[in-house]
DNA sequence: GGTGTTCATGAACGCGTGTTCATAATGACC
DNA sequence: GGTCATTATGAACACGCGTTCATGAACACC
């Protein structure tokens, strides 16, 4: 890209800066292939820019990847919208929506983070950014909060263990979306059948105790 | 290592072959640092052997890592022992034991697999080995089987969603053990307090429905 | 005791990586 | 129109990786 193009991208009052352009390119690749396998040259090629350019706008590769992951997560959250509000609708329907929300969030986000556990620097930088619902841990907090609110309204059992249930729900969503380690490690996480969601909700509602 | 030492290791009727010695060294490193970051030279150094030696005994690095992971998982399973048997003891105590089992298994195994999602070749080779309880998916099947057996005995509710509950339990164990993506990505997964286990069991038993 | 085979050694190769740097092209300003 | 500050370029660097190979040492056998 020529300096001219850069200037075009930079000025214009709110037009996208080249920095944003680079983050967007990285975000695209992160969504497609995951952040773990990306190289600086991959990102530069996607942005149609020489590799060295990145270092005019970011300290290093990790900073750019963290920003791309952040943008990706934020986009997913925006697309999914908020969790149900306690006191509105039925508890069972709300739980179903929550489970679907969790599955969709994990399906959208998990591949981007696959393999990142062994590269802590990106995760550190990512964690340092403002992350409302970042990594699913925020989702757990949101679900627990919803349950406690319903509990205050008397719509779920007074003795319910809200935190534990939230942990189980998030964990189940995570688990259902994890790709099986077979010979075809497809990039797309598996779909989840509606009956599975219903069973999950039923299990959360009723437990296993014989009555 | 000299060829003499190699011969010493090879013969002796049941003495460990150099191949086993290498797998054991790799297993040690896998347990300590995880399989993702290991290099051939790391493993060779741990085994006190030149790096090229590996290629006399394994096709490539992936084969050795898969075997090391396999050995690591089998060792963890052996150390943990079997799941409770349906019909013996109390259901609540059994569930507690199952949850503890799941947490311990994930704590022992998860770090070894951290970051491996982006390197499918190792996982493929690992999946091709005989894995009874390998990756936690087997644990899910075991828990579901236990619950169905209890159900047949009339000790858990006839309407209980055994598969869904198993998914939630495994997912919760996984979730509790996942290291928070903070500035200190310590190798050791977090401990889990006994009250958390109790809450989880209570949630599994009773659900959240208002009665 | 000589011969053949096995197998560890350690240096080397080829490649891909993140990162840097001198160069040159561009627009802004007087 | 000339000067200057920006900034993209693409070649280059240094490093670490998986892997290979000629060398030589040690044993087994006749």
XYZ file of C-alpha atoms (C1' of nucleotides) in Angstrom:
482
model
C 0.000 0.000 0.000
C 1.296 3.430 -0.859
C 1.561 6.260 1.620
C -1.157 7.913 -0.419
C -3.568 5.124 0.337
C -2.558 5.307 3.949
C -3.368 8.992 4.020
C -6.682 8.321 2.366
C -7.426 5.791 5.044
C -6.216 8.033 7.817
C -8.011 11.313 7.134
C -11.646 11.858 6.320
C -13.013 12.501 9.783
C -13.970 9.159 11.232
C -12.894 7.158 8.228
C -11.112 3.979 9.173
C -7.458 4.470 10.009
C -4.929 2.001 8.681
C -4.624 0.747 12.221
C -8.289 -0.162 12.243
C -7.920 -1.643 8.795
C -5.192 -3.934 10.096
C -7.212 -4.937 13.133
C -10.155 -5.731 10.886
C -8.012 -7.896 8.611
C -6.584 -9.736 11.584
C -10.073 -10.186 12.997
C -11.206 -11.769 9.760
C -8.385 -14.286 9.879
C -8.868 -14.917 13.570
C -12.498 -15.761 12.928
C -11.638 -18.046 10.032
C -8.564 -19.893 11.177
C -8.075 -19.074 14.833
C -5.458 -16.838 16.352
C -2.960 -19.552 17.166
C -1.730 -20.374 13.684
C -1.578 -16.867 12.273
C 1.689 -15.323 11.158
C 2.547 -11.700 10.678
C 2.834 -12.304 6.950
C -0.626 -13.877 6.830
C -2.177 -10.824 8.385
C -0.227 -8.438 6.189
C -1.300 -10.336 3.086
C -4.939 -10.249 4.161
C -4.632 -6.489 4.659
C -2.725 -6.137 1.342
C 0.162 -4.500 3.082
C 3.844 -5.259 3.599
C 4.665 -7.215 6.718
C 6.783 -4.497 8.250
C 3.864 -2.094 8.366
C 2.432 -3.779 11.422
C 5.315 -2.465 13.454
C 4.396 1.106 12.614
C 1.068 0.644 14.384
C 1.536 -2.076 16.990
C 4.321 -2.971 19.335
C 4.362 -6.573 18.185
C 2.240 -9.368 16.821
C 0.678 -10.138 20.173
C -0.800 -6.688 20.553
C -2.480 -6.910 17.180
C -3.813 -10.401 17.855
C -5.196 -9.357 21.215
C -7.017 -6.458 19.591
C -8.346 -8.714 16.843
C -9.624 -11.241 19.377
C -11.209 -8.455 21.348
C -13.009 -7.141 18.294
C -14.125 -10.645 17.398
C -15.586 -11.300 20.827
C -17.308 -7.950 20.937
C -18.857 -8.579 17.550
C -20.150 -11.966 18.659
C -21.652 -10.490 21.800
C -23.267 -7.706 19.828
C -24.750 -10.222 17.418
C -26.157 -12.320 20.254
C -27.709 -9.547 22.288
C -28.296 -9.589 26.044
C -29.373 -12.446 28.283
C -33.050 -12.666 29.290
C -34.208 -10.364 32.054
C -35.380 -11.993 35.268
C -39.096 -11.709 35.919
C -40.072 -11.509 32.266
C -41.321 -14.516 30.334
C -41.171 -18.022 31.748
C -38.194 -19.380 33.625
C -38.021 -22.466 31.447
C -38.035 -20.436 28.234
C -35.448 -18.119 29.673
C -33.195 -21.024 30.543
C -33.574 -22.356 27.052
C -32.570 -18.992 25.663
C -29.603 -18.862 28.017
C -28.408 -22.285 26.955
C -28.784 -21.375 23.313
C -26.935 -18.153 23.990
C -24.088 -20.021 25.635
C -23.816 -22.542 22.841
C -23.873 -19.872 20.169
C -21.275 -17.799 21.991
C -18.940 -20.721 22.369
C -19.469 -21.778 18.790
C -18.607 -18.308 17.595
C -15.647 -17.714 19.835
C -14.023 -21.009 20.682
C -12.255 -21.665 17.372
C -10.612 -18.273 17.525
C -9.044 -19.154 20.864
C -8.144 -22.736 19.993
C -4.548 -23.529 20.739
C -3.902 -20.230 22.471
C -3.483 -21.756 25.894
C 0.165 -22.440 25.249
C 0.849 -18.858 24.176
C 0.049 -16.867 27.278
C 1.249 -13.521 25.996
C -1.689 -13.019 23.659
C -4.111 -14.053 26.384
C -2.527 -11.684 28.839
C -2.863 -8.745 26.510
C -6.380 -9.795 25.701
C -7.296 -10.027 29.362
C -5.936 -6.525 29.877
C -8.477 -5.074 27.435
C -11.956 -4.088 28.643
C -13.878 -7.359 28.354
C -17.465 -7.355 29.505
C -18.249 -10.945 28.667
C -14.900 -11.898 27.292
C -14.091 -15.524 27.696
C -17.231 -17.199 28.975
C -16.328 -16.450 32.534
C -18.366 -13.315 32.152
C -21.152 -15.447 30.770
C -21.044 -17.526 33.910
C -21.385 -14.424 36.030
C -24.307 -13.260 33.899
C -26.147 -16.532 34.270
C -25.565 -16.627 38.010
C -26.836 -13.072 38.263
C -29.964 -13.953 36.299
C -30.648 -16.934 38.556
C -30.200 -14.950 41.736
C -32.596 -12.333 40.448
C -35.211 -14.968 39.671
C -34.572 -16.396 43.108
C -35.316 -13.037 44.713
C -38.540 -12.969 42.754
C -39.430 -16.411 44.033
C -39.422 -17.942 40.565
C -36.623 -20.399 41.266
C -36.154 -22.483 44.398
C -34.862 -20.601 47.407
C -32.229 -23.253 47.994
C -30.922 -23.296 44.452
C -27.156 -23.097 44.073
C -27.040 -20.337 41.496
C -23.275 -20.208 41.075
C -22.995 -23.954 40.727
C -25.799 -24.079 38.193
C -24.209 -21.299 36.193
C -20.921 -23.184 36.183
C -22.664 -26.310 34.960
C -24.546 -24.515 32.218
C -21.490 -22.741 30.887
C -19.460 -25.895 31.158
C -22.082 -27.910 29.314
C -22.220 -25.385 26.479
C -18.457 -25.439 26.267
C -18.411 -29.213 26.304
C -21.020 -29.603 23.598
C -19.121 -27.334 21.270
C -15.667 -28.845 21.748
C -14.675 -30.575 18.524
C -14.083 -34.308 18.896
C -10.379 -35.087 18.418
C -11.016 -37.234 15.388
C -9.144 -37.520 12.130
C -11.079 -34.567 10.734
C -10.435 -31.610 13.007
C -12.817 -29.378 11.110
C -12.659 -25.710 11.954
C -16.399 -25.472 12.540
C -17.606 -26.643 15.948
C -20.403 -29.215 15.876
C -24.025 -28.145 15.813
C -26.197 -28.904 18.807
C -29.628 -30.480 18.358
C -32.646 -28.766 19.952
C -33.472 -31.891 21.960
C -30.085 -31.661 23.618
C -30.878 -28.115 24.664
C -34.239 -29.211 26.029
C -32.685 -32.043 27.997
C -30.139 -29.678 29.449
C -32.879 -27.303 30.572
C -34.880 -30.149 32.037
C -31.853 -31.383 33.933
C -31.173 -27.895 35.291
C -34.791 -27.507 36.363
C -35.437 -30.861 37.970
C -32.192 -32.519 38.958
C -31.854 -36.243 39.366
C -33.155 -36.852 42.895
C -35.860 -39.471 43.167
C -39.077 -38.047 44.501
C 24.354 -41.948 25.322
C 26.710 -44.596 24.042
C 25.625 -47.620 22.075
C 26.761 -49.640 25.091
C 24.213 -47.897 27.290
C 21.644 -48.462 24.602
C 22.380 -52.163 24.645
C 22.137 -52.161 28.429
C 18.753 -50.560 28.182
C 17.592 -52.854 25.422
C 18.468 -56.288 26.744
C 17.881 -57.711 30.200
C 14.536 -59.365 29.687
C 11.837 -56.841 30.384
C 14.227 -54.031 31.179
C 13.116 -50.737 29.700
C 14.033 -50.271 26.076
C 15.449 -46.979 24.967
C 12.171 -46.405 23.241
C 10.338 -46.645 26.552
C 12.985 -44.485 28.141
C 12.284 -41.759 25.581
C 8.537 -42.018 26.042
C 8.999 -41.750 29.795
C 11.155 -38.646 29.420
C 8.637 -37.058 27.096
C 5.828 -37.955 29.488
C 7.642 -36.207 32.306
C 7.940 -33.017 30.263
C 4.390 -33.295 29.010
C 3.167 -33.493 32.583
C 5.284 -30.525 33.638
C 5.016 -28.095 30.774
C 2.343 -29.417 28.445
C 2.843 -31.010 25.077
C 2.352 -27.883 23.017
C 5.573 -26.076 23.766
C 7.925 -29.037 23.713
C 10.729 -29.287 21.173
C 12.640 -32.326 20.056
C 15.735 -30.945 21.695
C 13.895 -30.496 25.002
C 12.863 -34.110 25.044
C 16.295 -35.325 24.013
C 17.899 -33.269 26.760
C 15.499 -34.658 29.348
C 16.379 -38.183 28.182
C 20.098 -37.304 28.086
C 20.351 -38.297 24.486
C 21.212 -36.618 21.205
C 18.298 -35.133 19.364
C 18.684 -37.321 16.301
C 18.111 -40.464 18.339
C 14.375 -39.900 18.396
C 14.245 -40.635 14.696
C 15.674 -44.083 15.248
C 12.629 -44.989 17.320
C 9.752 -42.800 16.149
C 8.639 -41.560 12.779
C 8.528 -37.971 13.943
C 7.962 -35.740 16.914
C 4.206 -36.132 16.783
C 4.317 -39.865 17.264
C 6.442 -39.524 20.372
C 4.233 -36.798 21.804
C 1.109 -38.823 21.193
C 2.616 -41.775 23.031
C 3.726 -39.555 25.881
C 0.248 -38.052 26.207
C -1.239 -41.504 26.133
C 1.035 -42.696 28.916
C 0.255 -39.580 30.922
C -3.498 -40.064 30.651
C -3.298 -43.741 31.488
C -1.201 -42.961 34.557
C -3.729 -40.393 35.741
C -6.599 -42.810 35.263
C -4.736 -45.541 37.093
C -4.046 -43.174 39.980
C -7.701 -42.162 40.204
C -9.262 -45.595 40.078
C -12.745 -46.412 38.785
C -15.959 -44.467 39.170
C -18.421 -45.544 41.882
C -20.577 -48.570 41.162
C -24.313 -47.980 40.943
C -26.322 -49.477 43.784
C -23.515 -49.283 46.330
C -23.260 -46.477 48.853
C -25.457 -43.409 48.687
C -26.264 -41.583 45.475
C -25.233 -38.257 46.932
C -21.886 -39.572 48.106
C -21.348 -41.234 44.765
C -22.053 -38.004 42.951
C -19.601 -36.216 45.167
C -17.001 -38.832 44.365
C -17.757 -38.488 40.670
C -17.366 -34.728 40.756
C -14.121 -35.030 42.649
C -12.988 -37.614 40.157
C -13.778 -35.316 37.250
C -12.022 -32.372 38.807
C -8.950 -34.410 39.650
C -8.830 -35.898 36.172
C -9.065 -32.530 34.498
C -6.519 -31.039 36.862
C -4.106 -33.818 36.063
C -4.630 -33.901 32.336
C -5.676 -30.485 31.134
C -2.315 -28.725 31.308
C -0.738 -31.437 29.209
C -3.225 -30.766 26.427
C -3.203 -26.990 26.712
C -2.593 -25.305 23.408
C -2.780 -28.514 21.430
C -5.999 -27.583 19.664
C -4.101 -25.737 16.973
C -1.814 -28.697 16.275
C -4.226 -31.384 15.131
C -1.595 -33.906 14.113
C -0.672 -34.810 17.663
C -4.314 -35.092 18.629
C -5.057 -37.297 15.659
C -2.284 -39.683 16.545
C -3.394 -39.618 20.146
C -6.974 -40.361 19.214
C -5.801 -43.336 17.171
C -4.313 -44.992 20.275
C -6.477 -47.193 22.517
C -8.035 -44.661 24.886
C -10.544 -45.950 27.399
C -11.226 -42.686 29.171
C -8.897 -40.535 27.148
C -10.036 -36.983 26.859
C -12.903 -36.546 29.264
C -15.393 -37.611 26.645
C -14.985 -41.092 28.026
C -15.595 -39.670 31.467
C -18.877 -38.265 30.247
C -19.905 -41.665 28.966
C -18.932 -43.239 32.290
C -20.998 -40.783 34.299
C -24.002 -41.219 32.027
C -23.681 -44.976 32.369
C -23.557 -44.704 36.147
C -26.659 -42.529 36.204
C -28.627 -44.851 33.936
C -27.706 -47.779 36.150
C -28.921 -45.938 39.235
C -32.040 -45.038 37.326
C -32.716 -48.696 36.588
C -32.338 -49.377 40.298
C -34.831 -46.649 41.077
C -32.310 -44.585 42.991
C -32.483 -41.571 40.707
C -35.621 -40.040 39.182
C -37.124 -41.976 36.294
C -37.337 -38.813 34.227
C -33.743 -37.727 34.788
C -31.811 -36.720 31.684
C -28.732 -38.811 32.326
C -26.784 -37.715 29.249
C -27.471 -34.060 29.846
C -26.495 -34.325 33.494
C -23.288 -36.095 32.559
C -22.473 -33.332 30.086
C -23.083 -30.709 32.732
C -20.983 -32.450 35.337
C -18.042 -32.975 33.021
C -18.364 -29.438 31.714
C -18.474 -28.004 35.210
C -15.353 -29.905 36.219
C -13.621 -28.679 33.095
C -14.752 -25.135 33.725
C -13.637 -25.068 37.333
C -10.172 -26.200 36.400
C -9.617 -23.840 33.480
C -6.947 -21.343 34.488
C -8.137 -17.746 34.491
C -6.418 -15.806 31.682
C -4.721 -13.462 34.069
C -1.211 -12.002 34.050
C 0.090 -15.114 35.822
C -0.743 -18.103 33.654
C 0.582 -20.552 36.185
C 1.014 -24.103 34.982
C -0.966 -25.550 37.879
C -4.759 -25.414 37.486
C -6.626 -23.837 40.390
C -7.741 -25.907 43.338
C -11.449 -26.403 43.924
C -12.924 -25.865 47.380
C -15.032 -28.662 48.917
C -18.045 -26.352 49.242
C -18.000 -25.862 45.501
C -18.163 -29.606 45.025
C -21.045 -29.825 47.485
C -22.946 -27.063 45.721
C -22.440 -28.781 42.411
C -23.816 -32.044 43.796
C -26.746 -30.236 45.342
C -27.505 -28.529 42.053
C -27.357 -31.829 40.206
C -29.649 -33.474 42.732
C -32.297 -30.811 43.152
C -32.309 -28.475 40.172
C -33.637 -24.939 40.390
C -37.376 -25.403 39.944
C -39.505 -23.819 42.601
C -41.537 -26.400 44.471
C 40.463 -62.043 16.560
C 38.178 -60.512 12.586
C 33.748 -59.187 10.489
C 29.188 -57.345 10.129
C 25.438 -54.973 12.227
C 23.342 -51.893 15.236
C 22.791 -47.450 16.831
C 24.092 -42.935 19.380
C 26.565 -38.756 18.105
C 26.631 -33.902 16.883
C 27.126 -31.014 13.217
C 24.629 -29.503 9.415
C 20.604 -28.297 6.310
C 16.374 -25.995 4.979
C 12.685 -23.586 6.320
C 9.600 -20.394 8.577
C 9.274 -17.200 12.037
C 9.124 -12.237 14.253
C 11.419 -8.171 13.658
C 14.387 -4.339 11.751
C 16.230 -1.055 8.447
C 17.732 1.740 4.519
C 15.136 3.331 0.706
C 11.868 5.767 -1.743
C 7.423 7.609 -2.583
C 3.855 10.625 -1.088
C 1.246 14.654 0.709
C 1.508 19.058 3.607
C 3.258 23.546 4.148
C 5.516 27.989 3.188
C 8.080 25.038 -6.565
C 11.028 23.503 -2.882
C 11.489 21.444 1.612
C 10.182 18.397 5.198
C 7.931 15.012 7.890
C 5.323 10.532 7.210
C 5.141 6.072 6.271
C 4.786 1.884 3.116
C 8.181 -1.067 0.959
C 10.665 -5.396 0.587
C 14.967 -7.207 1.383
C 17.605 -8.716 5.142
C 18.753 -10.498 9.858
C 18.851 -13.614 13.716
C 16.873 -17.288 15.689
C 14.679 -21.745 16.605
C 12.582 -25.423 14.695
C 12.196 -30.502 12.753
C 14.902 -33.439 10.392
C 18.965 -35.796 8.082
C 23.503 -37.780 7.543
C 28.404 -39.184 7.627
C 31.132 -40.776 11.449
C 32.602 -43.871 14.793
C 31.963 -46.738 18.880
C 30.179 -50.910 20.892
C 28.340 -55.520 20.768
C 27.233 -60.484 18.583
C 28.818 -64.133 16.083
C 31.937 -67.364 13.779
